[in-house]
Coordinates of C-alpha atoms and ligand atoms in Angstrom, one line a residue:
M263 CA 103.1 109.1 83.3
A264 CA 103.8 106.0 81.2
S265 CA 104.2 106.8 77.5
P266 CA 104.7 104.7 74.4
S267 CA 108.3 106.0 74.5
L268 CA 109.0 104.3 77.9
D269 CA 112.0 102.0 77.2
I270 CA 112.3 98.7 78.9
A271 CA 115.0 96.0 79.2
V272 CA 113.8 92.4 79.6
I273 CA 116.5 90.1 80.9
G274 CA 116.0 86.5 79.7
A275 CA 114.6 85.2 76.5
G276 CA 112.7 82.2 77.9
I277 CA 109.0 81.7 77.5
G278 CA 108.2 84.3 80.2
G279 CA 110.6 87.0 79.0
L280 CA 109.7 86.7 75.3
T281 CA 106.0 86.8 76.0
A282 CA 106.4 89.9 78.1
A283 CA 108.5 91.5 75.4
V284 CA 105.9 90.8 72.7
A285 CA 103.0 92.1 75.0
L286 CA 105.0 95.2 76.0
Q287 CA 105.9 96.0 72.4
Q288 CA 102.4 95.5 71.2
A289 CA 101.3 97.9 73.9
G290 CA 103.6 100.6 72.4
F291 CA 106.7 100.3 74.5
D292 CA 110.3 100.3 73.4
V293 CA 111.6 96.9 74.4
D294 CA 115.0 95.1 74.2
V295 CA 115.6 91.6 75.4
Y296 CA 119.0 90.5 76.7
E297 CA 119.7 86.7 76.8
Q298 CA 122.9 85.1 78.1
A299 CA 122.8 82.1 75.7
P300 CA 124.4 82.5 72.3
E301 CA 121.1 81.2 70.7
L302 CA 117.5 80.8 71.7
T303 CA 117.0 77.3 73.2
E304 CA 114.6 75.4 75.3
V305 CA 115.6 72.1 76.7
G306 CA 113.2 69.3 77.2
G307 CA 110.1 68.1 75.6
G308 CA 106.7 69.5 76.2
I309 CA 104.5 72.1 77.8
N310 CA 101.0 71.4 78.9
M311 CA 99.2 74.7 78.5
G312 CA 95.9 75.6 80.0
P313 CA 93.4 78.0 78.3
N314 CA 94.5 80.7 80.7
A315 CA 97.9 81.0 79.0
A316 CA 96.7 79.9 75.5
R317 CA 94.2 82.8 75.5
I318 CA 97.0 85.3 76.0
L319 CA 99.1 83.9 73.2
Y320 CA 96.1 83.9 70.8
R321 CA 95.4 87.5 71.7
L322 CA 99.0 88.4 70.9
G323 CA 98.3 87.1 67.4
L324 CA 100.1 83.7 67.7
G325 CA 97.0 81.6 67.0
E326 CA 97.9 80.5 63.5
A327 CA 101.3 79.2 64.4
L328 CA 99.9 77.5 67.6
D329 CA 97.1 75.9 65.6
R330 CA 99.8 74.5 63.2
E331 CA 102.4 73.2 65.7
A332 CA 100.5 72.4 69.0
V333 CA 98.2 69.6 69.8
R334 CA 94.6 69.9 71.2
P335 CA 94.3 67.0 73.6
I336 CA 90.8 65.6 73.8
G337 CA 91.1 65.0 77.5
V338 CA 93.1 64.0 80.6
H339 CA 93.0 60.4 81.8
Q340 CA 94.4 59.9 85.3
R341 CA 95.3 56.3 86.1
R342 CA 96.6 54.0 88.8
W343 CA 100.2 53.0 88.5
Q344 CA 100.0 49.3 88.5
D345 CA 96.8 48.1 86.9
G346 CA 95.9 51.3 84.9
R347 CA 92.5 51.7 86.6
T348 CA 90.9 55.0 85.8
L349 CA 91.0 57.5 88.6
Q350 CA 89.5 60.4 86.7
R351 CA 88.8 61.1 83.1
V352 CA 87.8 64.6 81.9
P353 CA 87.4 66.2 78.5
L354 CA 89.6 69.2 77.5
N355 CA 88.8 70.1 73.9
P356 CA 86.6 71.4 72.5
L357 CA 85.2 72.0 76.0
C358 CA 87.9 74.5 77.0
E359 CA 87.2 76.6 73.9
E360 CA 83.5 76.6 74.6
L361 CA 83.9 77.5 78.3
Y362 CA 86.9 79.8 78.1
G363 CA 87.3 80.9 74.5
A364 CA 90.7 79.2 74.1
P365 CA 91.8 75.6 73.8
H366 CA 94.0 73.5 76.1
L367 CA 97.2 72.9 74.2
T368 CA 100.2 70.5 74.5
V369 CA 103.2 71.9 72.6
H370 CA 106.9 71.2 72.2
R371 CA 109.0 73.7 74.2
A372 CA 111.2 74.6 71.2
D373 CA 108.2 75.1 69.0
L374 CA 106.6 77.4 71.6
L375 CA 109.7 79.5 72.0
S376 CA 110.1 79.9 68.2
I377 CA 106.5 80.9 67.8
I378 CA 106.7 83.6 70.5
A379 CA 110.1 84.8 69.3
A380 CA 108.8 85.1 65.7
A381 CA 106.5 87.9 67.0
F382 CA 109.3 90.1 68.2
P383 CA 111.9 91.9 66.1
P384 CA 115.1 89.7 66.0
E385 CA 117.4 92.7 66.1
R386 CA 115.9 93.6 69.5
I387 CA 116.9 90.2 71.0
H388 CA 120.6 90.6 72.2
L389 CA 122.1 87.1 72.5
G390 CA 125.3 86.5 74.4
H391 CA 124.4 89.2 76.9
R392 CA 124.6 87.9 80.5
L393 CA 123.5 90.4 83.0
I394 CA 126.1 90.9 85.8
G395 CA 124.9 94.0 87.4
F396 CA 122.6 97.0 87.4
T397 CA 122.0 100.2 89.3
D398 CA 118.7 102.1 89.8
K399 CA 119.5 105.8 89.3
G400 CA 116.1 107.0 90.3
D401 CA 114.8 108.0 86.8
H402 CA 116.5 105.2 84.9
V403 CA 118.4 101.9 85.3
E404 CA 121.9 101.2 84.1
T405 CA 122.6 97.5 83.4
W406 CA 125.8 95.9 82.4
F407 CA 126.7 92.6 80.8
D408 CA 129.6 90.1 80.9
N409 CA 130.6 91.1 77.3
G410 CA 131.3 94.7 78.4
R411 CA 128.1 96.2 76.9
R412 CA 125.8 98.5 78.9
A413 CA 122.2 99.5 78.6
T414 CA 120.3 102.4 80.0
T415 CA 116.5 102.0 80.3
E416 CA 113.6 103.4 82.2
L417 CA 112.5 99.9 83.5
L418 CA 114.3 96.6 84.0
I419 CA 112.4 93.3 84.0
G420 CA 114.1 90.2 85.4
A421 CA 112.8 87.2 83.5
D422 CA 116.0 85.3 84.1
G423 CA 114.6 82.1 85.6
I424 CA 115.1 80.3 88.9
H425 CA 118.7 81.2 89.2
S426 CA 117.8 84.9 88.6
A427 CA 120.7 87.3 88.9
V428 CA 118.2 90.2 89.0
R429 CA 116.4 88.6 91.9
A430 CA 119.7 88.0 93.7
R431 CA 120.7 91.6 93.3
L432 CA 117.4 92.9 94.5
F433 CA 116.7 90.6 97.4
G434 CA 120.0 88.8 98.2
E435 CA 121.7 85.6 97.1
E436 CA 120.0 82.4 98.2
A437 CA 120.6 79.0 96.6
P438 CA 117.4 77.2 95.5
R439 CA 116.6 74.1 97.4
F440 CA 116.5 70.6 95.9
A441 CA 112.9 69.5 96.1
G442 CA 113.5 65.8 96.5
C443 CA 112.3 64.9 93.0
V444 CA 113.9 64.2 89.7
A445 CA 112.2 63.8 86.3
Y446 CA 113.0 61.5 83.5
R447 CA 112.0 63.2 80.3
G448 CA 111.9 61.8 76.8
L449 CA 110.3 62.1 73.3
V450 CA 109.0 59.1 71.4
P451 CA 108.2 59.1 67.6
V452 CA 104.5 57.9 67.7
D453 CA 105.0 55.4 64.8
R454 CA 107.1 53.3 67.3
I455 CA 104.2 52.9 69.7
G456 CA 101.2 52.8 67.3
D457 CA 100.2 49.4 68.6
L458 CA 99.3 51.0 72.0
G459 CA 96.4 52.7 70.3
L460 CA 96.7 55.9 72.4
E461 CA 94.0 58.5 71.9
L462 CA 95.1 62.1 71.3
G463 CA 95.1 63.1 74.9
S464 CA 97.1 63.4 78.1
Q465 CA 97.6 60.5 80.5
S466 CA 98.8 60.9 84.1
W467 CA 99.8 57.8 86.1
V468 CA 100.1 58.1 89.9
G469 CA 101.7 55.6 92.3
P470 CA 103.8 55.4 95.5
G471 CA 106.6 57.9 95.5
A472 CA 106.3 58.7 91.7
H473 CA 104.1 59.7 88.8
L474 CA 104.4 59.8 85.1
V475 CA 102.6 62.1 82.5
H476 CA 102.6 61.6 78.8
Y477 CA 101.0 63.7 76.0
F478 CA 101.5 64.5 72.3
V479 CA 103.5 67.4 70.9
S480 CA 104.8 68.5 67.5
R481 CA 101.6 68.2 65.4
G482 CA 101.0 64.8 67.1
R483 CA 104.2 63.3 65.7
L484 CA 105.9 62.9 69.1
L485 CA 104.8 61.6 72.5
N486 CA 106.4 63.5 75.4
F487 CA 106.8 61.8 78.7
V488 CA 107.9 63.0 82.1
G489 CA 108.3 60.6 84.9
W490 CA 108.9 62.0 88.4
T491 CA 110.4 60.0 91.3
E492 CA 111.4 61.0 94.8
H493 CA 115.0 61.1 95.9
D494 CA 116.8 62.4 99.0
T495 CA 119.8 63.9 97.4
W496 CA 120.9 65.4 94.1
N497 CA 124.4 65.4 92.6
R498 CA 124.5 66.8 89.1
E499 CA 127.4 64.7 87.8
D500 CA 126.2 61.4 89.1
W501 CA 122.7 61.9 87.9
T502 CA 123.3 63.3 84.4
D503 CA 125.9 60.6 83.7
R504 CA 123.5 57.9 84.5
A505 CA 120.3 59.3 83.0
T506 CA 119.8 56.5 80.7
I507 CA 116.7 54.7 79.3
D508 CA 117.6 51.8 81.6
R509 CA 117.7 53.9 84.6
A510 CA 114.2 55.4 83.8
L511 CA 112.9 51.9 83.1
A512 CA 114.2 50.8 86.5
A513 CA 112.6 53.8 88.2
F514 CA 109.2 52.6 86.9
E515 CA 109.7 48.9 87.2
G516 CA 106.5 47.1 88.3
W517 CA 104.3 49.9 86.8
H518 CA 101.8 49.3 84.0
P519 CA 103.5 47.7 80.9
Q520 CA 102.3 50.7 78.7
L521 CA 104.9 52.9 80.5
S522 CA 107.9 50.6 79.9
R523 CA 106.9 50.4 76.2
I524 CA 106.8 54.2 76.0
I525 CA 110.1 54.8 77.9
A526 CA 111.9 52.0 75.9
A527 CA 110.8 53.5 72.6
A528 CA 112.7 56.8 73.3
D529 CA 116.2 57.3 71.7
T530 CA 117.4 59.3 74.7
C531 CA 116.2 60.2 78.2
F532 CA 117.1 63.3 80.1
V533 CA 117.1 63.8 83.8
W534 CA 115.9 67.0 85.4
A535 CA 116.2 67.9 89.1
L536 CA 113.5 69.9 90.6
F537 CA 114.5 73.0 92.7
D538 CA 112.4 75.2 94.8
R539 CA 112.4 78.6 96.6
E540 CA 110.2 80.0 99.3
P541 CA 107.6 82.5 97.9
L542 CA 108.9 86.0 97.9
P543 CA 106.9 88.7 99.8
C544 CA 107.6 91.2 97.0
W545 CA 109.1 91.3 93.5
S546 CA 109.8 94.9 92.7
A547 CA 112.2 97.6 93.9
G548 CA 112.2 101.0 92.3
R549 CA 112.3 100.6 88.5
T550 CA 113.0 96.9 88.5
T551 CA 110.6 94.0 88.8
L552 CA 110.6 90.2 88.2
L553 CA 108.4 87.7 86.4
G554 CA 108.1 83.9 85.9
D555 CA 110.5 81.5 87.6
A556 CA 112.7 84.4 88.6
C557 CA 110.1 85.3 91.3
H558 CA 107.8 82.3 91.6
P559 CA 109.3 79.0 90.6
M560 CA 106.7 76.3 91.3
Y561 CA 106.6 72.5 91.2
P562 CA 105.2 71.6 87.7
F563 CA 102.4 69.5 89.3
M564 CA 99.7 72.0 88.3
A565 CA 101.4 72.4 84.9
Q566 CA 101.3 76.2 85.4
G567 CA 104.9 77.4 85.7
A568 CA 105.2 78.6 82.1
A569 CA 101.5 79.6 82.0
Q570 CA 102.0 81.9 85.0
A571 CA 105.1 83.5 83.4
I572 CA 102.9 84.1 80.4
E573 CA 100.2 85.7 82.6
D574 CA 102.8 87.9 84.3
G575 CA 103.8 89.4 81.0
A576 CA 100.3 90.1 79.9
V577 CA 99.4 91.7 83.3
L578 CA 102.6 93.8 83.4
A579 CA 101.9 95.1 79.9
A580 CA 98.3 95.9 80.7
C581 CA 99.3 97.7 83.9
L582 CA 102.0 99.8 82.1
A583 CA 99.6 100.6 79.3
A584 CA 97.1 101.9 81.7
G585 CA 99.6 104.7 82.6
G586 CA 100.7 106.3 85.8
D587 CA 104.0 106.5 87.7
P588 CA 106.1 103.5 86.5
V589 CA 107.4 102.7 90.0
E590 CA 103.9 102.6 91.4
T591 CA 102.8 100.6 88.3
L592 CA 105.3 97.9 89.0
R593 CA 103.9 97.6 92.6
R594 CA 100.4 97.4 91.2
Y595 CA 101.5 94.5 88.8
E596 CA 103.0 92.7 91.8
R597 CA 99.9 93.2 93.9
L598 CA 97.7 91.8 91.2
R599 CA 99.9 88.8 90.6
L600 CA 101.2 87.6 94.0
P601 CA 98.0 86.0 95.5
R602 CA 97.3 84.0 92.4
V603 CA 100.8 82.6 91.9
S604 CA 101.2 82.0 95.7
R605 CA 98.1 79.9 95.6
L606 CA 99.4 77.9 92.6
Q607 CA 102.8 77.4 94.4
Q608 CA 101.0 75.9 97.3
M609 CA 98.7 73.7 95.2
S610 CA 101.6 72.4 93.2
R611 CA 103.5 71.5 96.4
A612 CA 100.5 69.7 97.8
N613 CA 100.1 67.7 94.6
K614 CA 103.5 66.2 95.1
T615 CA 102.2 64.6 98.3
R616 CA 98.8 63.7 96.8
F617 CA 100.2 62.2 93.6
H618 CA 102.8 60.1 95.4
L619 CA 100.7 58.6 98.3
P620 CA 101.7 55.1 99.2
D621 CA 98.9 52.6 98.6
G622 CA 96.7 52.5 101.7
P623 CA 93.8 54.4 103.3
A624 CA 94.9 57.9 102.3
Q625 CA 95.4 56.9 98.7
E626 CA 91.9 55.2 98.7
Q627 CA 90.4 58.4 100.1
R628 CA 92.1 60.4 97.4
D629 CA 90.9 58.1 94.7
A630 CA 87.4 58.3 96.0
D631 CA 87.6 62.1 96.1
W632 CA 88.8 62.2 92.5
S633 CA 86.0 59.9 91.3
R634 CA 83.4 62.1 93.0
L635 CA 84.8 65.5 92.0
P636 CA 87.5 65.3 89.2
D637 CA 89.9 68.1 90.2
R638 CA 91.4 68.3 86.7
S639 CA 88.1 69.1 85.0
P640 CA 87.9 72.5 83.2
E641 CA 84.7 73.3 85.2
T642 CA 86.5 72.7 88.5
L643 CA 89.4 74.8 87.3
S644 CA 87.3 77.8 86.2
W645 CA 89.1 80.1 88.7
L646 CA 92.4 79.2 86.9
Y647 CA 91.3 78.8 83.3
G648 CA 89.0 81.8 83.2
F649 CA 91.8 84.3 83.9
D650 CA 91.7 87.4 81.7
A651 CA 94.7 89.7 82.2
A652 CA 93.0 92.7 80.5
A653 CA 89.8 92.3 82.7
V654 CA 91.9 91.9 85.9
V655 CA 93.7 95.2 85.3
A656 CA 90.6 97.0 84.1
N657 CA 88.6 95.9 87.1
D658 CA 91.3 96.7 89.6
Q659 CA 90.5 99.7 91.9
R660 CA 93.6 101.7 92.2
Ligands
LIG841 C1 110.1 68.9 83.9 C2 109.3 70.1 83.9 C3 108.0 70.1 83.3 C4 107.3 71.3 83.2 N1 106.0 71.3 82.7 C5 105.3 72.4 82.6 C6 104.0 72.4 82.0 O1 103.6 71.4 81.5 N2 103.3 73.6 81.9 C7 103.8 74.8 82.4 O2 103.2 75.8 82.3 N3 105.1 74.8 83.0 C8 105.8 73.7 83.1 N4 107.0 73.7 83.7 C9 107.5 75.0 84.3 C10 108.1 75.9 83.2 O3 109.1 75.1 82.4 C11 108.8 77.1 83.8 O4 108.0 77.6 84.8 C12 109.0 78.1 82.7 O5 109.8 77.6 81.6 C13 109.7 79.4 83.3 O6 109.9 80.3 82.3 P1 110.8 81.6 82.5 O7 110.8 82.4 81.2 O8 110.3 82.3 83.7 O9 112.3 81.1 82.9 P2 113.3 80.3 82.0 O10 112.6 79.4 81.0 O11 114.2 79.6 83.0 O12 114.1 81.4 81.2 C14 115.1 82.2 81.8 C15 116.0 82.7 80.6 O13 116.9 83.7 81.2 C16 118.2 83.5 80.8 N5 119.1 84.0 81.8 C17 119.4 83.5 83.0 N6 120.2 84.3 83.6 C18 120.5 85.3 82.8 C19 121.4 86.5 82.9 N7 122.1 86.7 84.0 N8 121.5 87.3 81.9 C20 120.7 87.1 80.7 N9 119.9 86.0 80.6 C21 119.8 85.1 81.6 C22 118.2 82.0 80.6 O14 119.3 81.5 79.7 C23 116.9 81.6 80.0 O15 116.8 81.7 78.6 C24 107.8 72.5 83.8 C25 109.1 72.5 84.4 C26 109.8 71.3 84.4 C27 111.1 71.4 85.1

């Protein structure tokens, strides 16, 4: 039987690992987090967070900090690349709160990570610990790290991202695949673009072979942009060296002038290559399981990668808190999560094609579909936004 004394090692202090750690600790478990980096960091600008993930963080008691740091966008405005014509425009807040009891948020990644980390005892986050191996001994798991330390726990949770060492050890090494897309990412102080008169919402611009999203973060002081373009090959050195503002401007040349104004107003621009893996048929073996990008990396074209990692942590904690044999409980967690994240992996992949259609009949049909039934509206996404981890576990027939 699970008991509050069950001790658990979480590998990886990203958004997924830390949320799981907070949820597990609040459920009464004894939790330690092991992170390879010497400090907690999140690279890049923003996270677009649907009410499905926001609800979980509010229930974990993080609402006050989120209300202070995050932005509540009033809506999503999807536009055509060249002339800015509206393709769909839907409200987000306060509608999400009315429908789902939680807002839609846009938040700086570093702010989000600090907010989650602040809810967990710092002495239980072990920085500079890179997992290099583990063995399941039947009634416990022994884990070892590159600094020579070892840990013995009853459960091991791999929340160590797309290059997961835990995943590789459980299911074999397999390099992730370049997804044929790179992102240019930047942050712009809003006082530099005040003349654009942007309302406090998200805008998403779609065009042939590319799309660009921008929204506010950091109490509305910064505008985050991510512009995706398609490419056949990826070479880290070549790309990172040349990820300049000029290169981002060239990638969106000929697009609406608002976008070049925004890109040019950034101090720096980072490039990010998108990698992908085939969905896994299972995530758990014995006393070890996975969560977040370690088991289900997804294209960010439903803005749900971090959100699903957050959901994983909440479901895992609720399953373990319900008691039972821990090995079977990990299987139950996986069974409850797999269909939902697999669906989102597929939808996110399909959006790459849909967003990047060349101008022509298929694009016209897509635009007509969006104007008839906006696929981004909170009502259309009720299956996604209405998710309630506690209810899913409580309603599950074991
Ligand atoms: C450009 C872009 C935009 C995105 N936008 C959104 C969005 O708007 N909304 C959204 O929900 N998602 C978005 N995503 C997806 C989201 O960023 C990821 O799904 C999410 O960050 C995954 O979190 P994670 O905790 O599973 O993994 P990670 O964030 O990768 O964290 C893994 C952690 O494990 C550590 N680690 C790795 N190996 C080891 C080891 N051997 N030992 C110890 N520690 C280790 C790492 O250092 C890291 O801290 C976006 C992604 C990209 C690339």
